[in-house]
Amino acid sequence: TREIVEIIRRHNREGVLHTEVPRDSRAVEAPSHGVPLVLYSPRSAAANAYRRAVVEIAQRLSPRSR
């Protein structure tokens, strides 16, 4: 998996986020409880990664970053 990620990053440097969301059992459990992960398990590794991804996307979309 790491090798594939590196290949994708090499060929599409601008289109791939730096943030990676790890596998997390809490992320799998959240939908069955009908709750978003960031509410179900706010301090889980995946929830933290999703928050970082949102910040990264917002920065990319910001008019100041263009």
Coordinates of N, CA and C in Angstrom, one line a residue:
T1 N 0.8 -1.2 0.0 CA 0.0 0.0 0.0 C 0.9 1.3 0.0
R2 N 1.9 1.3 0.8 CA 2.8 2.4 0.9 C 3.4 2.7 -0.5
E3 N 3.8 1.6 -1.2 CA 4.4 1.8 -2.5 C 3.4 2.4 -3.5
I4 N 2.2 2.0 -3.5 CA 1.1 2.5 -4.4 C 0.9 4.0 -4.1
V5 N 0.8 4.3 -2.8 CA 0.6 5.7 -2.4 C 1.8 6.6 -3.0
E6 N 3.0 6.1 -2.9 CA 4.1 6.9 -3.4 C 4.1 7.0 -4.9
I7 N 3.7 6.0 -5.6 CA 3.6 6.1 -7.1 C 2.5 7.1 -7.4
I8 N 1.4 7.1 -6.8 CA 0.3 8.0 -7.1 C 0.8 9.5 -6.8
R9 N 1.5 9.6 -5.7 CA 2.0 11.0 -5.3 C 3.0 11.5 -6.3
R10 N 3.9 10.6 -6.8 CA 4.9 10.9 -7.8 C 4.3 11.4 -9.1
H11 N 3.2 10.8 -9.5 CA 2.6 11.1 -10.8 C 1.5 12.1 -10.7
N12 N 1.1 12.5 -9.6 CA 0.0 13.5 -9.4 C 0.3 14.3 -8.2
R13 N 1.3 15.1 -8.2 CA 1.8 15.8 -7.0 C 0.8 16.8 -6.5
E14 N 0.1 17.5 -7.4 CA -0.8 18.5 -6.9 C -2.2 18.0 -6.6
G15 N -2.6 16.8 -7.0 CA -3.9 16.3 -6.8 C -4.1 15.4 -5.6
V16 N -3.0 15.1 -4.9 CA -3.1 14.1 -3.8 C -2.8 14.9 -2.5
L17 N -3.7 14.7 -1.5 CA -3.5 15.4 -0.2 C -2.3 14.8 0.5
H18 N -1.7 15.6 1.3 CA -0.6 15.1 2.2 C -1.1 14.2 3.3
T19 N -2.3 14.6 3.7 CA -3.0 13.9 4.9 C -3.4 12.5 4.4
E20 N -3.1 11.5 5.2 CA -3.6 10.1 5.0 C -4.5 9.7 6.1
V21 N -5.6 9.2 5.9 CA -6.6 8.7 6.9 C -6.2 7.2 7.2
P22 N -5.8 6.9 8.4 CA -5.5 5.5 8.7 C -6.7 4.7 8.9
R23 N -6.5 3.4 8.8 CA -7.5 2.4 9.2 C -7.8 2.6 10.7
D24 N -9.1 2.6 11.0 CA -9.4 2.9 12.4 C -10.8 2.2 12.7
S25 N -10.8 1.3 13.6 CA -12.0 0.5 13.9 C -13.2 1.5 14.3
R26 N -12.9 2.6 14.9 CA -13.9 3.5 15.3 C -14.6 4.1 14.1
A27 N -13.9 4.3 13.1 CA -14.4 4.9 11.8 C -15.4 3.9 11.2
V28 N -15.2 2.6 11.4 CA -16.1 1.6 10.9 C -17.4 1.5 11.8
E29 N -17.2 1.7 13.1 CA -18.3 1.6 14.0 C -19.3 2.8 13.9
A30 N -18.8 4.0 13.7 CA -19.6 5.2 13.7 C -20.9 5.2 12.9
P31 N -20.8 4.8 11.6 CA -22.0 4.8 10.8 C -23.1 3.8 11.3
S32 N -22.7 2.7 11.9 CA -23.8 1.8 12.5 C -24.5 2.5 13.7
H33 N -23.9 3.5 14.3 CA -24.5 4.2 15.4 C -25.2 5.5 14.9
G34 N -25.1 5.7 13.6 CA -25.8 6.9 13.0 C -25.2 8.2 13.4
V35 N -23.9 8.2 13.7 CA -23.2 9.4 14.2 C -21.9 9.6 13.4
P36 N -21.6 10.8 13.0 CA -20.4 11.1 12.3 C -19.2 10.7 13.2
L37 N -18.1 10.3 12.6 CA -16.9 9.8 13.3 C -16.4 10.9 14.3
V38 N -16.4 12.1 13.8 CA -15.8 13.2 14.7 C -16.7 13.4 15.9
L39 N -17.9 12.9 16.0 CA -18.7 13.0 17.2 C -18.6 11.7 18.0
Y40 N -18.6 10.6 17.2 CA -18.6 9.3 17.9 C -17.3 9.0 18.6
S41 N -16.2 9.4 17.9 CA -14.8 9.2 18.5 C -13.9 10.3 18.1
P42 N -14.2 11.5 18.7 CA -13.5 12.7 18.3 C -12.0 12.7 18.4
R43 N -11.4 11.9 19.3 CA -10.0 11.8 19.4 C -9.3 10.6 18.7
S44 N -10.1 9.9 17.9 CA -9.5 8.8 17.2 C -8.6 9.3 16.1
A45 N -7.7 8.4 15.7 CA -6.7 8.7 14.7 C -7.3 9.1 13.4
A46 N -8.4 8.4 13.0 CA -9.1 8.7 11.8 C -9.8 10.1 11.9
A47 N -10.4 10.4 13.0 CA -11.1 11.7 13.1 C -10.1 12.8 13.1
N48 N -9.0 12.7 13.7 CA -7.9 13.7 13.6 C -7.4 13.9 12.2
A49 N -7.3 12.8 11.5 CA -6.8 12.8 10.1 C -7.8 13.5 9.2
Y50 N -9.1 13.2 9.4 CA -10.2 13.9 8.6 C -10.2 15.4 8.9
R51 N -9.9 15.8 10.1 CA -9.9 17.2 10.4 C -8.7 17.9 9.7
R52 N -7.5 17.2 9.7 CA -6.4 17.7 9.0 C -6.6 17.8 7.5
A53 N -7.3 16.8 6.9 CA -7.7 16.8 5.5 C -8.6 18.0 5.2
V54 N -9.5 18.3 6.0 CA -10.4 19.4 5.8 C -9.6 20.7 5.8
V55 N -8.7 20.9 6.7 CA -7.8 22.1 6.7 C -7.0 22.2 5.4
E56 N -6.5 21.0 5.0 CA -5.6 21.0 3.8 C -6.5 21.4 2.6
I57 N -7.7 20.8 2.5 CA -8.6 21.2 1.4 C -8.9 22.6 1.4
A58 N -9.3 23.1 2.6 CA -9.6 24.6 2.7 C -8.5 25.5 2.3
Q59 N -7.3 25.1 2.7 CA -6.1 25.9 2.3 C -5.9 25.9 0.8
R60 N -6.2 24.7 0.1 CA -6.0 24.6 -1.3 C -7.1 25.4 -2.0
L61 N -8.2 25.5 -1.5 CA -9.4 26.3 -2.1 C -9.3 27.7 -1.8
S62 N -8.6 28.1 -0.8 CA -8.5 29.5 -0.4 C -8.0 30.4 -1.5
P63 N -8.6 31.5 -1.8 CA -8.1 32.4 -2.8 C -6.7 32.9 -2.6
R64 N -6.3 33.0 -1.3 CA -5.0 33.5 -1.0 C -3.9 32.5 -1.4
S65 N -4.3 31.2 -1.5 CA -3.3 30.2 -1.8 C -3.1 30.0 -3.3
R66 N -3.9 30.8 -4.1 CA -3.8 30.7 -5.6 C -2.9 31.7 -6.2

